[in-house]
PDB file of C-alpha atoms in Angstrom:
ATOM      1  CA  UNK G   1     187.558 -34.518 161.770  1.00 74.00           C
ATOM      2  CA  UNK G   2     189.247 -31.792 163.814  1.00 81.00           C
ATOM      3  CA  UNK G   3     192.280 -32.332 166.060  1.00 82.00           C
ATOM      4  CA  UNK G   4     192.521 -30.188 169.181  1.00 84.00           C
ATOM      5  CA  UNK G   5     195.489 -29.619 171.477  1.00 87.00           C
ATOM      6  CA  UNK G   6     194.798 -30.707 175.058  1.00 87.00           C
ATOM      7  CA  UNK G   7     196.291 -28.554 177.822  1.00 89.00           C
ATOM      8  CA  UNK G   8     196.971 -29.609 181.386  1.00 90.00           C
ATOM      9  CA  UNK G   9     196.154 -27.748 184.615  1.00 89.00           C
ATOM     10  CA  UNK G  10     199.311 -25.633 184.259  1.00 88.00           C
ATOM     11  CA  UNK G  11     198.480 -24.620 180.660  1.00 83.00           C
ATOM     12  CA  UNK G  12     201.071 -26.838 178.994  1.00 86.00           C
ATOM     13  CA  UNK G  13     200.357 -29.046 175.998  1.00 83.00           C
ATOM     14  CA  UNK G  14     199.587 -32.572 177.160  1.00 83.00           C
ATOM     15  CA  UNK G  15     198.320 -34.328 174.033  1.00 85.00           C
ATOM     16  CA  UNK G  16     195.637 -34.096 171.387  1.00 87.00           C
ATOM     17  CA  UNK G  17     191.958 -34.917 171.067  1.00 85.00           C
ATOM     18  CA  UNK G  18     189.800 -35.308 167.978  1.00 84.00           C
ATOM     19  CA  UNK G  19     186.244 -34.281 167.268  1.00 85.00           C
ATOM     20  CA  UNK G  20     184.285 -35.583 164.313  1.00 85.00           C
ATOM     21  CA  UNK G  21     180.828 -34.083 163.910  1.00 87.00           C
ATOM     22  CA  UNK G  22     178.442 -34.067 160.966  1.00 89.00           C
ATOM     23  CA  UNK G  23     177.348 -30.485 160.401  1.00 89.00           C
ATOM     24  CA  UNK G  24     174.911 -28.707 158.116  1.00 89.00           C
ATOM     25  CA  UNK G  25     176.147 -27.598 154.721  1.00 89.00           C
ATOM     26  CA  UNK G  26     177.257 -23.995 154.446  1.00 89.00           C
ATOM     27  CA  UNK G  27     174.129 -22.853 152.605  1.00 90.00           C
ATOM     28  CA  UNK G  28     171.755 -24.028 155.353  1.00 91.00           C
ATOM     29  CA  UNK G  29     173.946 -23.781 158.463  1.00 92.00           C
ATOM     30  CA  UNK G  30     172.895 -20.277 159.530  1.00 94.00           C
ATOM     31  CA  UNK G  31     169.200 -21.069 158.995  1.00 95.00           C
ATOM     32  CA  UNK G  32     169.293 -24.294 161.027  1.00 95.00           C
ATOM     33  CA  UNK G  33     171.173 -22.712 163.922  1.00 96.00           C
ATOM     34  CA  UNK G  34     168.866 -19.689 163.897  1.00 96.00           C
ATOM     35  CA  UNK G  35     165.787 -21.920 164.098  1.00 96.00           C
ATOM     36  CA  UNK G  36     167.254 -23.803 167.047  1.00 96.00           C
ATOM     37  CA  UNK G  37     168.197 -20.594 168.848  1.00 96.00           C
ATOM     38  CA  UNK G  38     164.754 -19.071 168.279  1.00 97.00           C
ATOM     39  CA  UNK G  39     163.129 -22.236 169.580  1.00 97.00           C
ATOM     40  CA  UNK G  40     165.276 -22.297 172.713  1.00 96.00           C
ATOM     41  CA  UNK G  41     164.586 -18.665 173.572  1.00 97.00           C
ATOM     42  CA  UNK G  42     160.866 -19.015 172.860  1.00 97.00           C
ATOM     43  CA  UNK G  43     160.508 -22.157 174.973  1.00 96.00           C
ATOM     44  CA  UNK G  44     161.831 -20.479 178.115  1.00 95.00           C
ATOM     45  CA  UNK G  45     159.206 -17.733 177.926  1.00 95.00           C
ATOM     46  CA  UNK G  46     156.590 -18.050 180.643  1.00 96.00           C
ATOM     47  CA  UNK G  47     153.805 -16.529 178.594  1.00 95.00           C
ATOM     48  CA  UNK G  48     152.052 -15.195 181.718  1.00 96.00           C
ATOM     49  CA  UNK G  49     151.784 -11.525 180.672  1.00 96.00           C
ATOM     50  CA  UNK G  50     148.163 -10.454 180.970  1.00 96.00           C
ATOM     51  CA  UNK G  51     146.165  -7.238 180.685  1.00 96.00           C
ATOM     52  CA  UNK G  52     142.499  -6.557 181.362  1.00 96.00           C
ATOM     53  CA  UNK G  53     140.022  -5.576 178.697  1.00 95.00           C
ATOM     54  CA  UNK G  54     137.266  -3.035 179.367  1.00 94.00           C
ATOM     55  CA  UNK G  55     135.014  -5.958 180.277  1.00 93.00           C
ATOM     56  CA  UNK G  56     137.409  -7.135 182.998  1.00 94.00           C
ATOM     57  CA  UNK G  57     138.390  -3.838 184.633  1.00 95.00           C
ATOM     58  CA  UNK G  58     136.598  -3.123 187.901  1.00 94.00           C
ATOM     59  CA  UNK G  59     133.952  -0.397 187.791  1.00 91.00           C
ATOM     60  CA  UNK G  60     132.480   1.495 184.896  1.00 89.00           C
ATOM     61  CA  UNK G  61     128.944   0.193 185.248  1.00 89.00           C
ATOM     62  CA  UNK G  62     127.266   3.600 185.344  1.00 92.00           C
ATOM     63  CA  UNK G  63     127.186   6.059 182.472  1.00 94.00           C
ATOM     64  CA  UNK G  64     129.437   8.984 183.576  1.00 94.00           C
ATOM     65  CA  UNK G  65     127.044  11.674 182.375  1.00 95.00           C
ATOM     66  CA  UNK G  66     123.935  11.977 180.254  1.00 96.00           C
ATOM     67  CA  UNK G  67     124.183  11.524 176.523  1.00 96.00           C
ATOM     68  CA  UNK G  68     123.239  15.060 175.466  1.00 95.00           C
ATOM     69  CA  UNK G  69     123.269  18.576 176.791  1.00 95.00           C
ATOM     70  CA  UNK G  70     126.541  18.674 178.705  1.00 95.00           C
ATOM     71  CA  UNK G  71     128.788  19.846 175.868  1.00 95.00           C
ATOM     72  CA  UNK G  72     131.167  17.006 176.538  1.00 96.00           C
ATOM     73  CA  UNK G  73     131.858  14.008 174.331  1.00 95.00           C
ATOM     74  CA  UNK G  74     129.580  11.004 174.614  1.00 95.00           C
ATOM     75  CA  UNK G  75     130.732   8.453 177.167  1.00 95.00           C
ATOM     76  CA  UNK G  76     129.153   5.200 178.214  1.00 94.00           C
ATOM     77  CA  UNK G  77     131.746   4.016 180.736  1.00 94.00           C
ATOM     78  CA  UNK G  78     134.671   5.431 182.667  1.00 94.00           C
ATOM     79  CA  UNK G  79     136.545   2.181 181.958  1.00 94.00           C
ATOM     80  CA  UNK G  80     136.772   2.797 178.211  1.00 95.00           C
ATOM     81  CA  UNK G  81     140.287   2.222 176.809  1.00 96.00           C
ATOM     82  CA  UNK G  82     140.374   5.960 176.092  1.00 95.00           C
ATOM     83  CA  UNK G  83     140.106   6.764 179.793  1.00 95.00           C
ATOM     84  CA  UNK G  84     142.760   6.665 182.466  1.00 93.00           C
ATOM     85  CA  UNK G  85     142.256   3.442 184.402  1.00 93.00           C
ATOM     86  CA  UNK G  86     140.327   1.899 181.547  1.00 94.00           C
ATOM     87  CA  UNK G  87     140.854  -1.391 179.772  1.00 95.00           C
ATOM     88  CA  UNK G  88     143.666  -2.194 177.366  1.00 96.00           C
ATOM     89  CA  UNK G  89     143.111  -2.641 173.635  1.00 95.00           C
ATOM     90  CA  UNK G  90     144.819  -5.701 172.120  1.00 95.00           C
ATOM     91  CA  UNK G  91     146.978  -6.182 175.214  1.00 95.00           C
ATOM     92  CA  UNK G  92     148.849  -9.446 175.928  1.00 96.00           C
ATOM     93  CA  UNK G  93     147.013 -12.453 177.284  1.00 96.00           C
ATOM     94  CA  UNK G  94     148.506 -15.682 178.668  1.00 97.00           C
ATOM     95  CA  UNK G  95     149.703 -17.842 175.788  1.00 96.00           C
ATOM     96  CA  UNK G  96     152.063 -20.679 174.977  1.00 96.00           C
ATOM     97  CA  UNK G  97     155.184 -19.627 173.048  1.00 96.00           C
ATOM     98  CA  UNK G  98     156.494 -23.172 172.596  1.00 96.00           C
ATOM     99  CA  UNK G  99     158.028 -23.928 169.208  1.00 96.00           C
ATOM    100  CA  UNK G 100     158.622 -27.448 167.938  1.00 96.00           C
ATOM    101  CA  UNK G 101     161.678 -28.693 166.089  1.00 95.00           C
ATOM    102  CA  UNK G 102     162.543 -32.206 165.002  1.00 95.00           C
ATOM    103  CA  UNK G 103     165.088 -33.997 167.166  1.00 93.00           C
ATOM    104  CA  UNK G 104     167.444 -34.651 164.250  1.00 93.00           C
ATOM    105  CA  UNK G 105     167.331 -31.001 163.255  1.00 94.00           C
ATOM    106  CA  UNK G 106     168.008 -29.884 166.848  1.00 94.00           C
ATOM    107  CA  UNK G 107     171.046 -32.133 167.074  1.00 93.00           C
ATOM    108  CA  UNK G 108     172.272 -30.957 163.684  1.00 94.00           C
ATOM    109  CA  UNK G 109     171.969 -27.333 164.807  1.00 94.00           C
ATOM    110  CA  UNK G 110     173.884 -28.089 168.017  1.00 94.00           C
ATOM    111  CA  UNK G 111     176.704 -29.820 166.133  1.00 93.00           C
ATOM    112  CA  UNK G 112     176.850 -26.989 163.614  1.00 94.00           C
ATOM    113  CA  UNK G 113     176.956 -24.332 166.346  1.00 94.00           C
ATOM    114  CA  UNK G 114     179.770 -26.156 168.149  1.00 93.00           C
ATOM    115  CA  UNK G 115     181.704 -26.647 164.931  1.00 91.00           C
ATOM    116  CA  UNK G 116     181.441 -22.925 164.175  1.00 92.00           C
ATOM    117  CA  UNK G 117     183.136 -22.147 167.513  1.00 91.00           C
ATOM    118  CA  UNK G 118     186.126 -24.476 167.167  1.00 91.00           C
ATOM    119  CA  UNK G 119     188.495 -21.526 166.787  1.00 91.00           C
ATOM    120  CA  UNK G 120     187.470 -20.332 170.248  1.00 91.00           C
ATOM    121  CA  UNK G 121     187.589 -23.800 171.839  1.00 92.00           C
ATOM    122  CA  UNK G 122     190.221 -24.751 174.411  1.00 92.00           C
ATOM    123  CA  UNK G 123     190.429 -28.420 175.413  1.00 92.00           C
ATOM    124  CA  UNK G 124     191.902 -29.197 178.826  1.00 91.00           C
ATOM    125  CA  UNK G 125     192.537 -32.290 180.891  1.00 92.00           C
ATOM    126  CA  UNK G 126     189.990 -33.137 183.580  1.00 89.00           C
ATOM    127  CA  UNK G 127     190.970 -31.093 186.599  1.00 89.00           C
ATOM    128  CA  UNK G 128     188.512 -32.124 189.317  1.00 89.00           C
ATOM    129  CA  UNK G 129     191.326 -33.918 191.165  1.00 88.00           C
ATOM    130  CA  UNK G 130     193.314 -30.664 191.248  1.00 88.00           C
ATOM    131  CA  UNK G 131     190.708 -29.073 193.508  1.00 89.00           C
ATOM    132  CA  UNK G 132     190.680 -30.844 196.862  1.00 88.00           C
ATOM    133  CA  UNK G 133     188.415 -28.070 198.141  1.00 91.00           C
ATOM    134  CA  UNK G 134     186.555 -25.148 196.540  1.00 91.00           C
ATOM    135  CA  UNK G 135     189.111 -22.530 195.489  1.00 91.00           C
ATOM    136  CA  UNK G 136     188.078 -19.836 193.019  1.00 92.00           C
ATOM    137  CA  UNK G 137     191.600 -18.392 192.775  1.00 93.00           C
ATOM    138  CA  UNK G 138     192.921 -21.682 191.424  1.00 92.00           C
ATOM    139  CA  UNK G 139     190.354 -21.773 188.619  1.00 92.00           C
ATOM    140  CA  UNK G 140     191.048 -18.117 187.724  1.00 92.00           C
ATOM    141  CA  UNK G 141     194.774 -18.910 187.581  1.00 92.00           C
ATOM    142  CA  UNK G 142     194.130 -21.963 185.408  1.00 91.00           C
ATOM    143  CA  UNK G 143     191.974 -19.940 182.989  1.00 92.00           C
ATOM    144  CA  UNK G 144     194.795 -17.445 182.580  1.00 92.00           C
ATOM    145  CA  UNK G 145     197.200 -20.312 181.912  1.00 91.00           C
ATOM    146  CA  UNK G 146     194.874 -21.617 179.201  1.00 90.00           C
ATOM    147  CA  UNK G 147     195.039 -18.248 177.435  1.00 90.00           C
ATOM    148  CA  UNK G 148     191.621 -16.939 178.469  1.00 90.00           C
ATOM    149  CA  UNK G 149     191.315 -13.167 178.799  1.00 88.00           C
ATOM    150  CA  UNK G 150     190.152 -12.064 182.294  1.00 83.00           C
ATOM    151  CA  UNK G 151     186.988 -10.306 181.085  1.00 87.00           C
ATOM    152  CA  UNK G 152     185.983 -12.814 178.410  1.00 90.00           C
ATOM    153  CA  UNK G 153     182.611 -14.559 178.587  1.00 94.00           C
ATOM    154  CA  UNK G 154     183.613 -18.177 179.133  1.00 94.00           C
ATOM    155  CA  UNK G 155     181.584 -21.356 178.756  1.00 95.00           C
ATOM    156  CA  UNK G 156     183.138 -24.205 180.758  1.00 95.00           C
ATOM    157  CA  UNK G 157     181.928 -27.642 179.656  1.00 94.00           C
ATOM    158  CA  UNK G 158     182.658 -30.603 181.923  1.00 93.00           C
ATOM    159  CA  UNK G 159     181.881 -34.294 181.492  1.00 89.00           C
ATOM    160  CA  UNK G 160     180.177 -34.705 184.859  1.00 88.00           C
ATOM    161  CA  UNK G 161     179.432 -32.111 187.505  1.00 87.00           C
ATOM    162  CA  UNK G 162     181.903 -32.058 190.382  1.00 89.00           C
ATOM    163  CA  UNK G 163     180.936 -30.166 193.517  1.00 92.00           C
ATOM    164  CA  UNK G 164     184.379 -28.622 194.105  1.00 92.00           C
ATOM    165  CA  UNK G 165     184.608 -27.473 190.491  1.00 92.00           C
ATOM    166  CA  UNK G 166     181.098 -26.035 190.659  1.00 93.00           C
ATOM    167  CA  UNK G 167     181.727 -24.166 193.922  1.00 93.00           C
ATOM    168  CA  UNK G 168     185.074 -22.864 192.643  1.00 92.00           C
ATOM    169  CA  UNK G 169     183.651 -21.589 189.351  1.00 91.00           C
ATOM    170  CA  UNK G 170     180.303 -20.124 190.365  1.00 91.00           C
ATOM    171  CA  UNK G 171     181.720 -16.841 191.708  1.00 89.00           C
ATOM    172  CA  UNK G 172     183.739 -16.044 188.592  1.00 91.00           C
ATOM    173  CA  UNK G 173     182.217 -13.203 186.588  1.00 89.00           C
ATOM    174  CA  UNK G 174     181.238 -14.060 183.012  1.00 91.00           C
ATOM    175  CA  UNK G 175     181.840 -17.787 183.469  1.00 94.00           C
ATOM    176  CA  UNK G 176     179.074 -20.327 182.933  1.00 94.00           C
ATOM    177  CA  UNK G 177     179.580 -23.957 183.907  1.00 95.00           C
ATOM    178  CA  UNK G 178     177.515 -26.696 182.242  1.00 94.00           C
ATOM    179  CA  UNK G 179     177.847 -30.434 181.781  1.00 93.00           C
ATOM    180  CA  UNK G 180     178.193 -31.962 178.319  1.00 91.00           C
ATOM    181  CA  UNK G 181     174.691 -33.400 178.657  1.00 89.00           C
ATOM    182  CA  UNK G 182     173.223 -29.897 178.960  1.00 91.00           C
ATOM    183  CA  UNK G 183     174.925 -28.471 175.887  1.00 93.00           C
ATOM    184  CA  UNK G 184     172.735 -25.938 174.089  1.00 94.00           C
ATOM    185  CA  UNK G 185     172.927 -23.557 171.156  1.00 95.00           C
ATOM    186  CA  UNK G 186     172.465 -20.328 173.123  1.00 96.00           C
ATOM    187  CA  UNK G 187     175.392 -20.917 175.491  1.00 95.00           C
ATOM    188  CA  UNK G 188     177.639 -21.979 172.618  1.00 95.00           C
ATOM    189  CA  UNK G 189     176.917 -18.804 170.674  1.00 95.00           C
ATOM    190  CA  UNK G 190     176.867 -16.391 173.625  1.00 94.00           C
ATOM    191  CA  UNK G 191     180.331 -17.304 174.955  1.00 94.00           C
ATOM    192  CA  UNK G 192     183.456 -15.576 173.698  1.00 94.00           C
ATOM    193  CA  UNK G 193     185.671 -18.525 174.638  1.00 94.00           C
ATOM    194  CA  UNK G 194     184.744 -22.162 175.243  1.00 94.00           C
ATOM    195  CA  UNK G 195     186.709 -24.440 177.571  1.00 94.00           C
ATOM    196  CA  UNK G 196     185.899 -28.157 177.412  1.00 93.00           C
ATOM    197  CA  UNK G 197     187.458 -30.968 179.387  1.00 92.00           C
ATOM    198  CA  UNK G 198     188.678 -34.073 177.574  1.00 91.00           C
ATOM    199  CA  UNK G 199     185.885 -36.156 179.107  1.00 91.00           C
ATOM    200  CA  UNK G 200     183.304 -33.586 177.985  1.00 92.00           C
ATOM    201  CA  UNK G 201     184.666 -33.758 174.443  1.00 91.00           C
ATOM    202  CA  UNK G 202     184.452 -37.558 174.535  1.00 90.00           C
ATOM    203  CA  UNK G 203     180.849 -37.412 175.753  1.00 91.00           C
ATOM    204  CA  UNK G 204     179.914 -34.879 173.072  1.00 90.00           C
ATOM    205  CA  UNK G 205     181.396 -37.177 170.453  1.00 89.00           C
ATOM    206  CA  UNK G 206     179.467 -40.169 171.824  1.00 88.00           C
ATOM    207  CA  UNK G 207     176.135 -38.366 172.110  1.00 88.00           C
ATOM    208  CA  UNK G 208     176.207 -36.074 169.066  1.00 84.00           C
ATOM    209  CA  UNK G 209     178.693 -37.788 166.800  1.00 74.00           C
ATOM    210  CA  UNK G 210     176.095 -39.567 164.650  1.00 64.00           C
TER     211      UNK G 210
END
């Protein structure tokens, strides 16, 4: 179990929150997280890259010149892969890049990735009520009060999406806003600092605490 200090909207300490997650043992942690990250990146690939073979390229039906007597190399088609405008040898074709991973292993990898970033985690009180209307300046000011460097890549995790919070945060460079239900390994590892609301931490504990 890990105890985290909870900060309020002004950046002052306002209590504590605990997080108790079962993580992979140290020997297997890197392997499990790597598998989950590889799976996530592979599953977003469209797999639509396609090239044409010499059989699919338009043209090339007539032999360019006779077989013998010209002094030039033999050629049967001007769509040979050796020719400009010809087909492609061993080029990509549409394929499915999807990788499978057991649900328990995925959840273990997510818990392990989050646990590895606890040093960079800042827990704050829910602040949706502080934004009566979209105001990016207020969120930037709050981030500074929470000790976040201006140019840091920040992952902001909220319990539930609030429209004012979303509209206030979307124009901030290097900040990504996600709900606790959309937590994923890539975002956890890519961020330099992680800011989570108290409700998001509670939801993470409920969903991934087993």
